[in-house]
Amino acid sequence: METEKQDWYLEYEIHKNRPGLLGDVASILGMLAINIVTINGVESLNGTINRRRGMLIQTDDAKKIELLGSILEKVDNITLRKLRQPTILDLLAVRHGRYIERDAEDKKTFRFVREEIGVLVDFMAEIFKREGNQLIGIRGMPRVGKTESTVAACVSANKRWTFISSTLLRQTVRNQLTVEEMNGKQHVYLIDGIVSTMRSTERHAMLMREILRMPYTKVIEHPDIFVRETEYDIADFDYVIELRNHPDEEITYENVETGFSGFDIP
C-alpha cells in the first residue's frame, strides 16, 4: 500500500548567494526524491529582504526529512531556519513571500492594513477550511473592510456565510435559522459584537448563545465589546485579527456607549 505524501516547510537563510546555490539545494532534494511544491523568497517582518528562501516540499517518508535536515546543516553559505510540517503562517509566507505580523506578547493576535486585504482573505480562508470549533475575533474601525474580507474568505474557502447579526447593508438581527443554516459544517457564522450584545432582543441573544455552543467556525466583529457585554473572555478566542487603514491607526470604541454611531456602518 502506497504511503500518503505529506507537506513540509523548509526555510533557510542565505549568507552568500553564490551562483548555483539554489541548484545545489534542489539537487539534494532530488536525490532524496523529495518534491518541491512551491518556492519563494521570504521577507522579514519589517519588509526588508533578509535573503531567506521558503519551500513547500512533499515526501512520503518522514525519515528523509530528518536526513535532509542533517545534510542542509552542513551546506556552506546557508543556515537552516525551519524544517517542519507547515503551519498556516508558513503556507502564507511561501505563497505571498512575507510573514504576517503577530503581536509580540499575544501570539494569537495578527495585524493587517487595508492594502494587505488579499493576504488577510487568504489567511482567514485557511482558517475556515479547518473543521471544528473556532472562535475568531476581528477588530477595526468602520469601513475598513472587516465584513467584506470575511465574506471573501468564505468564498475562497468554499464555505457558506450566515449573518447572525450585521450592519453590512442594514442592521441585521436574526432570531432563528433554517434547518440548513443550523448544519454548520459548511457554514461560517458572522456576528457583530455590538449589534448582538447592545441592540438586540432576548430571542436573538438565545440564538447567539446556541450558535456559540456549536462546534463550528464563528467570526465576531468588535470582540472587545462582545467580551465586555458577555461572559466570554478574550482568551476564549482562537484568533484575533486587527485590520487598520494604516499601521498607526488606533482602534477605539468611544461612540459605542451613545447609541447608534459610526460603528453602524461597516
mmCIF file of C-alpha atoms in Angstrom:
data_model
loop_
_atom_site.group_PDB
_atom_site.id
_atom_site.type_symbol
_atom_site.label_atom_id
_atom_site.label_comp_id
_atom_site.label_asym_id
_atom_site.label_seq_id
_atom_site.Cartn_x
_atom_site.Cartn_y
_atom_site.Cartn_z
ATOM 1 C CA MET A 1 0.000 0.000 0.000
ATOM 2 C CA GLU A 2 1.437 3.355 -1.049
ATOM 3 C CA THR A 3 2.156 5.770 1.804
ATOM 4 C CA GLU A 4 0.377 9.116 1.544
ATOM 5 C CA LYS A 5 2.670 12.042 0.802
ATOM 6 C CA GLN A 6 2.865 14.837 3.383
ATOM 7 C CA ASP A 7 3.794 18.504 3.037
ATOM 8 C CA TRP A 8 6.733 20.028 4.903
ATOM 9 C CA TYR A 9 8.004 23.583 5.143
ATOM 10 C CA LEU A 10 11.697 24.302 4.559
ATOM 11 C CA GLU A 11 13.235 27.726 5.131
ATOM 12 C CA TYR A 12 16.883 28.676 5.000
ATOM 13 C CA GLU A 13 18.861 31.909 5.173
ATOM 14 C CA ILE A 14 21.493 32.685 2.548
ATOM 15 C CA HIS A 15 24.776 34.158 3.736
ATOM 16 C CA LYS A 16 26.450 34.214 0.318
ATOM 17 C CA ASN A 17 24.179 33.943 -2.708
ATOM 18 C CA ARG A 18 26.718 32.288 -4.988
ATOM 19 C CA PRO A 19 25.765 31.025 -8.464
ATOM 20 C CA GLY A 20 24.293 27.526 -8.347
ATOM 21 C CA LEU A 21 23.309 27.591 -4.664
ATOM 22 C CA LEU A 22 19.619 27.008 -5.320
ATOM 23 C CA GLY A 23 20.555 24.280 -7.794
ATOM 24 C CA ASP A 24 22.622 22.548 -5.106
ATOM 25 C CA VAL A 25 19.695 22.593 -2.661
ATOM 26 C CA ALA A 26 17.318 21.374 -5.368
ATOM 27 C CA SER A 27 19.764 18.577 -6.251
ATOM 28 C CA ILE A 28 19.820 17.386 -2.636
ATOM 29 C CA LEU A 29 16.018 17.309 -2.610
ATOM 30 C CA GLY A 30 16.027 15.462 -5.942
ATOM 31 C CA MET A 31 18.459 12.792 -4.730
ATOM 32 C CA LEU A 32 16.183 12.190 -1.747
ATOM 33 C CA ALA A 33 13.133 12.045 -4.049
ATOM 34 C CA ILE A 34 11.545 14.970 -2.204
ATOM 35 C CA ASN A 35 9.286 17.058 -4.424
ATOM 36 C CA ILE A 36 9.331 20.864 -4.442
ATOM 37 C CA VAL A 37 5.721 22.126 -4.486
ATOM 38 C CA THR A 38 6.336 25.875 -4.088
ATOM 39 C CA ILE A 39 9.383 28.093 -3.639
ATOM 40 C CA ASN A 40 9.596 31.800 -2.863
ATOM 41 C CA GLY A 41 11.740 34.451 -1.241
ATOM 42 C CA VAL A 42 10.510 35.349 2.246
ATOM 43 C CA GLU A 43 10.674 38.910 3.582
ATOM 44 C CA SER A 44 11.319 39.784 7.203
ATOM 45 C CA LEU A 45 8.518 41.401 9.216
ATOM 46 C CA ASN A 46 9.880 44.916 8.631
ATOM 47 C CA GLY A 47 9.595 44.411 4.888
ATOM 48 C CA THR A 48 13.299 44.130 4.087
ATOM 49 C CA ILE A 49 14.713 41.184 2.192
ATOM 50 C CA ASN A 50 16.860 39.121 4.514
ATOM 51 C CA ARG A 51 17.950 36.546 1.914
ATOM 52 C CA ARG A 52 15.597 33.846 3.113
ATOM 53 C CA ARG A 53 14.062 31.197 0.885
ATOM 54 C CA GLY A 54 10.963 29.261 1.748
ATOM 55 C CA MET A 55 9.909 25.983 0.166
ATOM 56 C CA LEU A 56 6.848 23.803 0.456
ATOM 57 C CA ILE A 57 8.137 20.279 -0.137
ATOM 58 C CA GLN A 58 6.488 16.873 -0.224
ATOM 59 C CA THR A 59 7.515 13.319 0.623
ATOM 60 C CA ASP A 60 6.000 10.051 1.821
ATOM 61 C CA ASP A 61 8.917 9.278 4.172
ATOM 62 C CA ALA A 62 9.481 11.355 7.322
ATOM 63 C CA LYS A 63 12.957 9.824 7.722
ATOM 64 C CA LYS A 64 14.009 11.598 4.533
ATOM 65 C CA ILE A 65 13.133 14.904 6.216
ATOM 66 C CA GLU A 66 15.426 14.054 9.128
ATOM 67 C CA LEU A 67 18.200 13.204 6.676
ATOM 68 C CA LEU A 68 17.559 16.398 4.707
ATOM 69 C CA GLY A 69 17.935 18.470 7.852
ATOM 70 C CA SER A 70 21.258 16.817 8.668
ATOM 71 C CA ILE A 71 22.598 17.441 5.165
ATOM 72 C CA LEU A 72 21.487 21.072 4.974
ATOM 73 C CA GLU A 73 23.172 21.780 8.303
ATOM 74 C CA LYS A 74 26.467 21.015 6.541
ATOM 75 C CA VAL A 75 25.874 23.101 3.405
ATOM 76 C CA ASP A 76 28.095 26.173 3.205
ATOM 77 C CA ASN A 77 26.601 29.649 2.711
ATOM 78 C CA ILE A 78 23.177 28.850 4.205
ATOM 79 C CA THR A 79 21.656 28.388 7.659
ATOM 80 C CA LEU A 80 18.633 26.127 8.079
ATOM 81 C CA ARG A 81 15.894 28.087 9.866
ATOM 82 C CA LYS A 82 12.774 25.919 9.674
ATOM 83 C CA LEU A 83 12.021 22.339 8.678
ATOM 84 C CA ARG A 84 8.605 21.252 9.912
ATOM 85 C CA GLN A 85 5.087 20.382 8.900
ATOM 86 C CA PRO A 86 3.658 23.679 7.618
ATOM 87 C CA THR A 87 1.586 25.999 9.781
ATOM 88 C CA ILE A 88 -0.901 28.448 8.285
ATOM 89 C CA LEU A 89 1.762 31.153 8.592
ATOM 90 C CA ASP A 90 4.298 29.007 6.732
ATOM 91 C CA LEU A 91 1.861 28.384 3.872
ATOM 92 C CA LEU A 92 1.130 32.087 3.533
ATOM 93 C CA ALA A 93 4.809 33.048 3.806
ATOM 94 C CA VAL A 94 5.789 30.857 0.874
ATOM 95 C CA ARG A 95 2.663 31.876 -1.065
ATOM 96 C CA HIS A 96 2.970 35.650 -0.557
ATOM 97 C CA GLY A 97 6.680 35.997 0.170
ATOM 98 C CA ARG A 98 6.284 37.526 3.634
ATOM 99 C CA TYR A 99 5.288 36.674 7.168
ATOM 100 C CA ILE A 100 2.143 38.059 8.762
ATOM 101 C CA GLU A 101 2.718 40.428 11.661
ATOM 102 C CA ARG A 102 1.864 38.992 15.087
ATOM 103 C CA ASP A 103 1.566 40.706 18.439
ATOM 104 C CA ALA A 104 4.814 40.292 20.359
ATOM 105 C CA GLU A 105 3.029 39.266 23.579
ATOM 106 C CA ASP A 106 -0.258 37.768 22.381
ATOM 107 C CA LYS A 107 0.737 35.298 19.666
ATOM 108 C CA LYS A 108 -2.844 34.699 18.553
ATOM 109 C CA THR A 109 -3.316 38.359 17.528
ATOM 110 C CA PHE A 110 -2.500 39.109 13.883
ATOM 111 C CA ARG A 111 -2.263 42.581 12.321
ATOM 112 C CA PHE A 112 -3.088 43.714 8.790
ATOM 113 C CA VAL A 113 -3.539 47.023 6.991
ATOM 114 C CA ARG A 114 -6.121 47.622 4.286
ATOM 115 C CA GLU A 115 -3.626 47.289 1.436
ATOM 116 C CA GLU A 116 -2.959 43.727 2.647
ATOM 117 C CA ILE A 117 -6.585 42.594 2.366
ATOM 118 C CA GLY A 118 -5.600 39.959 -0.196
ATOM 119 C CA VAL A 119 -3.264 38.337 2.334
ATOM 120 C CA LEU A 120 -5.902 38.688 5.061
ATOM 121 C CA VAL A 121 -8.525 36.931 2.927
ATOM 122 C CA ASP A 122 -6.069 34.124 2.217
ATOM 123 C CA PHE A 123 -5.225 33.838 5.930
ATOM 124 C CA MET A 124 -8.870 33.655 7.004
ATOM 125 C CA ALA A 125 -9.710 31.188 4.222
ATOM 126 C CA GLU A 126 -7.040 28.797 5.505
ATOM 127 C CA ILE A 127 -8.600 29.009 8.979
ATOM 128 C CA PHE A 128 -12.108 28.481 7.605
ATOM 129 C CA LYS A 129 -11.015 25.314 5.799
ATOM 130 C CA ARG A 130 -10.305 23.689 9.144
ATOM 131 C CA GLU A 131 -13.120 21.766 10.770
ATOM 132 C CA GLY A 132 -14.211 22.051 14.390
ATOM 133 C CA ASN A 133 -14.960 24.753 16.927
ATOM 134 C CA GLN A 134 -13.141 28.001 16.088
ATOM 135 C CA LEU A 135 -13.843 31.444 17.516
ATOM 136 C CA ILE A 136 -12.290 34.322 15.576
ATOM 137 C CA GLY A 137 -12.430 37.994 16.540
ATOM 138 C CA ILE A 138 -11.826 40.856 14.123
ATOM 139 C CA ARG A 139 -11.138 44.425 15.242
ATOM 140 C CA GLY A 140 -11.229 47.523 13.092
ATOM 141 C CA MET A 141 -12.759 50.934 12.567
ATOM 142 C CA PRO A 142 -15.831 51.493 10.339
ATOM 143 C CA ARG A 143 -15.474 50.966 6.577
ATOM 144 C CA VAL A 144 -12.052 49.355 6.831
ATOM 145 C CA GLY A 145 -13.252 46.104 5.221
ATOM 146 C CA LYS A 146 -13.895 43.673 8.097
ATOM 147 C CA THR A 147 -17.135 42.133 6.832
ATOM 148 C CA GLU A 148 -16.118 42.203 3.186
ATOM 149 C CA SER A 149 -12.865 40.378 3.974
ATOM 150 C CA THR A 150 -14.708 37.731 5.965
ATOM 151 C CA VAL A 151 -17.231 37.092 3.192
ATOM 152 C CA ALA A 152 -14.442 36.933 0.584
ATOM 153 C CA ALA A 153 -12.582 34.415 2.752
ATOM 154 C CA CYS A 154 -15.733 32.273 2.951
ATOM 155 C CA VAL A 155 -15.934 32.268 -0.854
ATOM 156 C CA SER A 156 -12.252 31.335 -1.108
ATOM 157 C CA ALA A 157 -12.702 28.506 1.412
ATOM 158 C CA ASN A 158 -15.872 27.287 -0.365
ATOM 159 C CA LYS A 159 -17.944 27.916 2.769
ATOM 160 C CA ARG A 160 -21.371 29.482 3.158
ATOM 161 C CA TRP A 161 -21.571 32.587 5.299
ATOM 162 C CA THR A 162 -24.527 33.138 7.615
ATOM 163 C CA PHE A 163 -25.114 36.520 9.241
ATOM 164 C CA ILE A 164 -26.414 36.211 12.806
ATOM 165 C CA SER A 165 -26.084 39.981 13.151
ATOM 166 C CA SER A 166 -24.548 42.580 10.866
ATOM 167 C CA THR A 167 -24.645 46.162 9.595
ATOM 168 C CA LEU A 168 -23.335 45.406 6.103
ATOM 169 C CA LEU A 169 -26.402 46.706 4.238
ATOM 170 C CA ARG A 170 -28.790 47.461 7.081
ATOM 171 C CA GLN A 171 -28.952 46.268 10.638
ATOM 172 C CA THR A 172 -29.498 42.509 10.628
ATOM 173 C CA VAL A 173 -30.600 40.702 13.790
ATOM 174 C CA ARG A 174 -31.614 37.085 13.288
ATOM 175 C CA ASN A 175 -33.953 35.378 15.779
ATOM 176 C CA GLN A 176 -33.924 31.947 14.157
ATOM 177 C CA LEU A 177 -32.149 29.994 11.436
ATOM 178 C CA THR A 178 -33.370 27.436 8.933
ATOM 179 C CA VAL A 179 -32.556 23.748 9.365
ATOM 180 C CA GLU A 180 -29.992 24.030 6.577
ATOM 181 C CA GLU A 181 -28.341 27.042 8.210
ATOM 182 C CA MET A 182 -28.028 25.153 11.501
ATOM 183 C CA ASN A 183 -25.976 22.465 9.762
ATOM 184 C CA GLY A 184 -22.799 24.388 10.348
ATOM 185 C CA LYS A 185 -20.141 22.098 8.876
ATOM 186 C CA GLN A 186 -20.233 24.068 5.614
ATOM 187 C CA HIS A 187 -21.091 27.392 7.236
ATOM 188 C CA VAL A 188 -19.205 30.265 8.850
ATOM 189 C CA TYR A 189 -21.349 32.245 11.296
ATOM 190 C CA LEU A 190 -20.825 36.023 11.371
ATOM 191 C CA ILE A 191 -21.726 38.012 14.480
ATOM 192 C CA ASP A 192 -21.453 41.765 15.033
ATOM 193 C CA GLY A 193 -20.383 42.067 18.667
ATOM 194 C CA ILE A 194 -22.003 45.490 19.084
ATOM 195 C CA VAL A 195 -25.349 44.690 17.464
ATOM 196 C CA SER A 196 -25.733 41.306 19.158
ATOM 197 C CA THR A 197 -24.946 42.470 22.677
ATOM 198 C CA MET A 198 -26.297 46.030 22.792
ATOM 199 C CA ARG A 199 -29.029 46.361 20.144
ATOM 200 C CA SER A 200 -30.846 43.026 20.030
ATOM 201 C CA THR A 201 -33.743 41.078 21.519
ATOM 202 C CA GLU A 202 -33.754 38.223 24.009
ATOM 203 C CA ARG A 203 -34.699 35.815 21.216
ATOM 204 C CA HIS A 204 -31.636 36.893 19.282
ATOM 205 C CA ALA A 205 -29.468 36.513 22.397
ATOM 206 C CA MET A 206 -30.727 32.934 22.808
ATOM 207 C CA LEU A 207 -29.913 32.131 19.179
ATOM 208 C CA MET A 208 -26.467 33.677 19.509
ATOM 209 C CA ARG A 209 -25.685 31.584 22.596
ATOM 210 C CA GLU A 210 -26.840 28.467 20.758
ATOM 211 C CA ILE A 211 -24.607 29.273 17.781
ATOM 212 C CA LEU A 212 -21.621 29.893 20.042
ATOM 213 C CA ARG A 213 -22.047 26.444 21.604
ATOM 214 C CA MET A 214 -21.993 24.737 18.210
ATOM 215 C CA PRO A 215 -18.684 23.098 17.181
ATOM 216 C CA TYR A 216 -18.246 25.216 14.064
ATOM 217 C CA THR A 217 -16.445 28.383 12.948
ATOM 218 C CA LYS A 218 -17.721 31.723 14.260
ATOM 219 C CA VAL A 219 -16.395 35.198 13.432
ATOM 220 C CA ILE A 220 -17.175 38.058 15.821
ATOM 221 C CA GLU A 221 -16.610 41.655 14.779
ATOM 222 C CA HIS A 222 -15.742 44.020 17.652
ATOM 223 C CA PRO A 223 -14.678 41.233 20.049
ATOM 224 C CA ASP A 224 -13.762 43.712 22.804
ATOM 225 C CA ILE A 225 -17.357 44.955 23.068
ATOM 226 C CA PHE A 226 -18.593 41.373 22.875
ATOM 227 C CA VAL A 227 -16.310 40.377 25.767
ATOM 228 C CA ARG A 228 -17.327 43.438 27.776
ATOM 229 C CA GLU A 229 -21.044 42.661 27.452
ATOM 230 C CA THR A 230 -20.983 38.853 27.830
ATOM 231 C CA GLU A 231 -19.461 36.135 29.973
ATOM 232 C CA TYR A 232 -16.821 35.427 27.330
ATOM 233 C CA ASP A 233 -13.163 36.375 27.702
ATOM 234 C CA ILE A 234 -10.695 37.390 25.011
ATOM 235 C CA ALA A 235 -8.765 34.225 25.934
ATOM 236 C CA ASP A 236 -11.696 32.212 24.528
ATOM 237 C CA PHE A 237 -10.815 33.364 21.009
ATOM 238 C CA ASP A 238 -8.564 31.168 18.878
ATOM 239 C CA TYR A 239 -7.527 34.083 16.646
ATOM 240 C CA VAL A 240 -7.870 37.857 16.951
ATOM 241 C CA ILE A 241 -7.391 39.832 13.734
ATOM 242 C CA GLU A 242 -6.771 43.575 13.630
ATOM 243 C CA LEU A 243 -7.445 45.457 10.388
ATOM 244 C CA ARG A 244 -6.377 49.105 10.033
ATOM 245 C CA ASN A 245 -6.370 51.700 7.277
ATOM 246 C CA HIS A 246 -2.709 52.377 8.121
ATOM 247 C CA PRO A 247 -0.288 50.883 10.692
ATOM 248 C CA ASP A 248 -0.636 53.752 13.187
ATOM 249 C CA GLU A 249 -4.440 53.870 13.246
ATOM 250 C CA GLU A 250 -5.937 53.489 16.722
ATOM 251 C CA ILE A 251 -8.950 51.196 17.072
ATOM 252 C CA THR A 252 -11.344 52.864 19.530
ATOM 253 C CA TYR A 253 -14.951 52.423 20.648
ATOM 254 C CA GLU A 254 -15.615 55.899 22.049
ATOM 255 C CA ASN A 255 -19.006 56.293 20.330
ATOM 256 C CA VAL A 256 -20.392 52.863 21.186
ATOM 257 C CA GLU A 257 -21.829 53.977 24.525
ATOM 258 C CA THR A 258 -24.024 56.629 22.918
ATOM 259 C CA GLY A 259 -26.408 54.568 20.805
ATOM 260 C CA PHE A 260 -26.046 54.331 17.025
ATOM 261 C CA SER A 261 -22.707 55.574 15.783
ATOM 262 C CA GLY A 262 -20.184 55.246 13.017
ATOM 263 C CA PHE A 263 -19.863 51.614 14.002
ATOM 264 C CA ASP A 264 -23.275 51.001 12.463
ATOM 265 C CA ILE A 265 -21.644 51.339 9.038
ATOM 266 C CA PRO A 266 -19.126 48.592 8.104
#
